Short mmCIF file of C-alpha atoms in Angstrom, two decimals:
data_model
loop_
_atom_site.label_atom_id
_atom_site.label_comp_id
_atom_site.label_asym_id
_atom_site.label_seq_id
_atom_site.Cartn_x
_atom_site.Cartn_y
_atom_site.Cartn_z
CA MET A 1361 0.00 0.00 0.00
CA GLN A 1362 1.14 3.48 -0.73
CA GLY A 1363 0.82 6.07 1.95
CA SER A 1364 1.63 9.64 2.70
CA THR A 1365 2.62 11.12 6.02
CA ARG A 1366 0.95 14.05 7.68
CA GLU A 1367 1.75 15.94 10.83
CA LEU A 1368 -0.65 15.79 13.75
CA PRO A 1369 -2.31 19.15 14.46
CA TRP A 1370 -0.74 19.34 17.91
CA GLY A 1371 2.78 18.57 16.71
CA GLY A 1372 2.86 14.84 17.52
CA MET A 1373 4.54 12.12 15.52
CA PRO A 1374 3.37 11.83 11.91
CA ARG A 1375 1.00 9.04 10.96
CA VAL A 1376 0.85 7.23 7.66
CA MET A 1377 -2.31 7.83 5.63
CA GLN A 1378 -2.97 4.54 3.85
CA GLU A 1379 -5.15 4.19 0.77
CA ASP A 1380 -7.68 2.23 2.83
CA SER A 1381 -7.84 5.00 5.46
CA THR A 1382 -9.97 8.07 5.79
CA ARG A 1383 -9.58 11.23 7.88
CA LEU A 1384 -12.29 11.52 10.53
CA PHE A 1385 -13.42 13.76 13.33
CA VAL A 1386 -16.33 13.93 15.76
CA ALA A 1387 -18.14 17.25 15.91
CA LEU A 1388 -21.20 19.21 16.84
CA TRP A 1389 -22.80 19.92 13.48
CA PRO A 1390 -25.08 22.96 13.18
CA ASP A 1391 -28.61 22.70 11.85
CA PRO A 1392 -29.47 25.09 8.95
CA PRO A 1393 -30.71 28.02 11.13
CA LEU A 1394 -27.60 27.88 13.31
CA GLN A 1395 -25.39 27.50 10.23
CA ARG A 1396 -26.88 30.77 8.93
CA ARG A 1397 -26.08 32.49 12.25
CA LEU A 1398 -22.51 31.18 12.15
CA ARG A 1399 -22.21 32.42 8.57
CA SER A 1400 -23.43 35.87 9.68
CA GLU A 1401 -20.84 35.86 12.46
CA ARG A 1402 -18.09 34.93 10.00
CA ASP A 1403 -19.23 37.54 7.48
CA ALA A 1404 -19.27 40.31 10.12
CA TRP A 1405 -15.47 40.12 10.43
CA HIS A 1406 -13.16 42.25 8.28
CA TRP A 1407 -10.77 39.79 6.64
CA PRO A 1408 -7.30 40.74 5.42
CA PRO A 1409 -6.25 39.95 1.85
CA GLY A 1410 -5.41 36.26 1.57
CA ALA A 1411 -7.66 35.18 4.44
CA ARG A 1412 -9.53 31.94 3.83
CA PRO A 1413 -12.99 32.06 5.45
CA VAL A 1414 -14.46 28.62 6.15
CA ALA A 1415 -17.22 27.60 3.73
CA ASP A 1416 -20.79 27.77 5.07
CA ALA A 1417 -21.29 24.00 4.87
CA SER A 1418 -18.04 23.37 6.79
CA LEU A 1419 -18.74 25.44 9.92
CA HIS A 1420 -18.73 23.10 12.94
CA LEU A 1421 -17.38 22.58 16.46
CA THR A 1422 -14.84 19.73 16.65
CA LEU A 1423 -15.07 17.49 19.70
CA HIS A 1424 -12.27 15.08 18.74
CA PHE A 1425 -10.01 14.88 15.71
CA LEU A 1426 -9.21 11.24 14.87
CA GLY A 1427 -7.00 11.72 11.83
CA ALA A 1428 -6.26 8.69 9.65
CA PHE A 1429 -8.66 5.85 10.44
CA ALA A 1430 -8.92 2.45 8.74
CA ARG A 1431 -12.08 2.27 6.63
CA GLN A 1432 -12.71 -1.33 7.67
CA ARG A 1433 -12.96 -0.15 11.31
CA VAL A 1434 -15.49 2.64 10.72
CA ALA A 1435 -18.45 0.37 11.59
CA VAL A 1436 -16.79 -0.51 14.93
CA LEU A 1437 -16.20 3.19 15.54
CA GLU A 1438 -19.84 4.01 14.77
CA SER A 1439 -21.00 1.33 17.22
CA ALA A 1440 -18.75 2.70 19.95
CA LEU A 1441 -20.02 6.24 19.36
CA ALA A 1442 -23.66 5.10 19.21
CA ALA A 1443 -23.26 3.55 22.67
CA GLN A 1444 -22.53 6.97 24.19
CA PRO A 1445 -25.47 8.72 25.84
CA VAL A 1446 -26.36 12.09 24.34
CA THR A 1447 -27.65 14.89 26.51
CA THR A 1448 -28.85 18.27 25.31
CA THR A 1449 -26.68 21.24 26.18
CA THR A 1450 -26.79 24.90 25.25
CA LEU A 1451 -23.50 26.50 24.37
CA ARG A 1452 -23.11 30.25 24.33
CA ALA A 1453 -20.60 32.21 22.29
CA SER A 1454 -18.09 33.67 24.73
CA GLY A 1455 -15.63 35.58 22.58
CA ARG A 1456 -13.56 35.86 19.43
CA GLU A 1457 -9.85 35.30 19.00
CA ILE A 1458 -7.17 34.88 16.41
CA TRP A 1459 -5.00 31.93 17.38
CA ARG A 1460 -1.41 31.17 16.50
CA GLY A 1461 -1.11 30.48 12.81
CA GLY A 1462 -3.82 33.02 11.94
CA ILE A 1463 -6.84 30.87 12.86
CA ALA A 1464 -9.88 33.08 13.57
CA VAL A 1465 -12.31 31.42 15.99
CA LEU A 1466 -15.61 31.97 17.74
CA LEU A 1467 -15.24 30.63 21.29
CA PHE A 1468 -18.00 28.92 23.24
CA THR A 1469 -18.52 28.34 26.96
CA THR A 1470 -17.50 24.96 28.30
CA GLU A 1471 -20.77 23.66 29.72
CA PRO A 1472 -20.69 20.65 32.09
CA ALA A 1473 -22.78 18.54 29.69
CA LEU A 1474 -20.41 19.38 26.82
CA SER A 1475 -17.35 18.53 28.94
CA ALA A 1476 -18.99 15.24 29.94
CA LEU A 1477 -19.76 14.39 26.30
CA HIS A 1478 -16.19 15.27 25.28
CA GLY A 1479 -14.84 13.02 28.05
CA LYS A 1480 -17.13 10.06 27.23
CA LEU A 1481 -16.33 10.26 23.54
CA GLY A 1482 -12.62 10.52 24.35
CA ALA A 1483 -12.80 7.38 26.49
CA ALA A 1484 -14.63 5.50 23.72
CA LEU A 1485 -12.03 6.62 21.17
CA ALA A 1486 -9.11 5.75 23.43
CA ALA A 1487 -10.58 2.24 23.84
CA LEU A 1488 -10.23 1.93 20.05
CA ASP A 1489 -6.58 3.05 20.24
CA VAL A 1490 -7.26 6.48 18.75
CA ALA A 1491 -4.57 8.98 19.76
CA LEU A 1492 -6.29 11.94 21.40
CA ASP A 1493 -5.16 15.55 21.35
CA PRO A 1494 -3.46 16.14 24.73
CA ARG A 1495 -4.33 19.84 24.81
CA PRO A 1496 -7.25 21.03 26.97
CA PHE A 1497 -10.60 21.07 25.17
CA SER A 1498 -11.44 24.57 23.94
CA PRO A 1499 -14.87 24.61 22.28
CA HIS A 1500 -14.74 26.83 19.20
CA VAL A 1501 -15.83 27.19 15.60
CA THR A 1502 -13.07 28.02 13.14
CA LEU A 1503 -14.25 30.95 11.01
CA ALA A 1504 -11.17 31.50 8.82
CA ARG A 1505 -7.58 30.51 8.25
CA ARG A 1506 -4.70 32.80 7.25
CA ALA A 1507 -6.58 35.50 9.13
CA ARG A 1508 -3.73 37.25 10.93
CA GLY A 1509 -4.77 40.90 11.10
CA ALA A 1510 -8.51 40.20 10.84
CA VAL A 1511 -10.80 42.54 12.75
CA PRO A 1512 -13.77 41.00 14.59
CA PRO A 1513 -17.10 42.79 14.91
CA GLY A 1514 -17.27 45.41 17.66
CA GLU A 1515 -20.38 44.11 19.41
CA PRO A 1516 -20.22 41.02 21.64
CA ALA A 1517 -21.01 37.68 20.03
CA ASP A 1518 -24.63 36.81 20.79
CA LEU A 1519 -25.10 33.25 19.67
CA ALA A 1520 -26.55 30.23 21.49
CA TRP A 1521 -26.20 26.67 20.20
CA ARG A 1522 -28.63 24.04 21.48
CA ALA A 1523 -26.70 20.82 20.83
CA ARG A 1524 -28.75 17.64 20.93
CA GLY A 1525 -26.21 15.24 19.44
CA PHE A 1526 -22.97 14.93 17.51
CA ALA A 1527 -21.73 13.70 14.16
CA LEU A 1528 -18.98 11.51 12.74
CA VAL A 1529 -17.49 13.45 9.85
CA GLU A 1530 -15.09 12.56 7.06
CA SER A 1531 -12.58 15.14 5.89
CA GLY A 1532 -12.17 14.76 2.14
CA ARG A 1533 -9.83 16.17 -0.41
CA GLY A 1534 -9.84 19.92 -0.79
CA GLY A 1535 -11.27 20.43 2.70
CA ALA A 1536 -14.77 19.12 1.87
CA TYR A 1537 -16.54 17.47 4.78
CA ARG A 1538 -19.10 14.67 4.64
CA VAL A 1539 -21.26 13.77 7.62
CA LEU A 1540 -21.15 9.98 7.87
CA ARG A 1541 -23.58 9.57 10.76
CA VAL A 1542 -25.44 11.70 13.27
CA PHE A 1543 -25.85 10.49 16.86
CA GLY A 1544 -28.77 11.95 18.80
CA ASP A 1545 -30.84 14.69 17.20
CA GLY A 1546 -27.85 16.45 15.66
#
């Protein structure tokens, strides 16, 4: 099998992306009304030349990035995720930042139910030998890349997200995402 290496987002050892692998992550996926509100938030920023705003259909909140995952194990992964209880939580936008590397984000509060879901999903993933990001969980939606010098709107972010589930998502070529399965009510 031919493979290509990629660097982990947190600077860990590279993994080999095999032809029979896919790149996956687990996320809160917005319904259409919330997606429109996230789009409005993104569009209210003043982006510098060269900034790459995230496409409307790709706005989401990542819970866990899995990276390369064997396609033949996706069904086992789905079963493990389906076994996790889903509780409804309301997240509130809590600020805007530009992170290292020029990543513009909308931050959300860390609600106890969201932290519990993140922890349960992490335990299920670890049981499948998925390497987890060791950094503390920071709930956010990425609005743009290459955004160093961007100017956020002047008024505070006023956005609430009623999350009633999560999704398993495939990251395809060119940054296109495909929701493979939704757990809970989305």
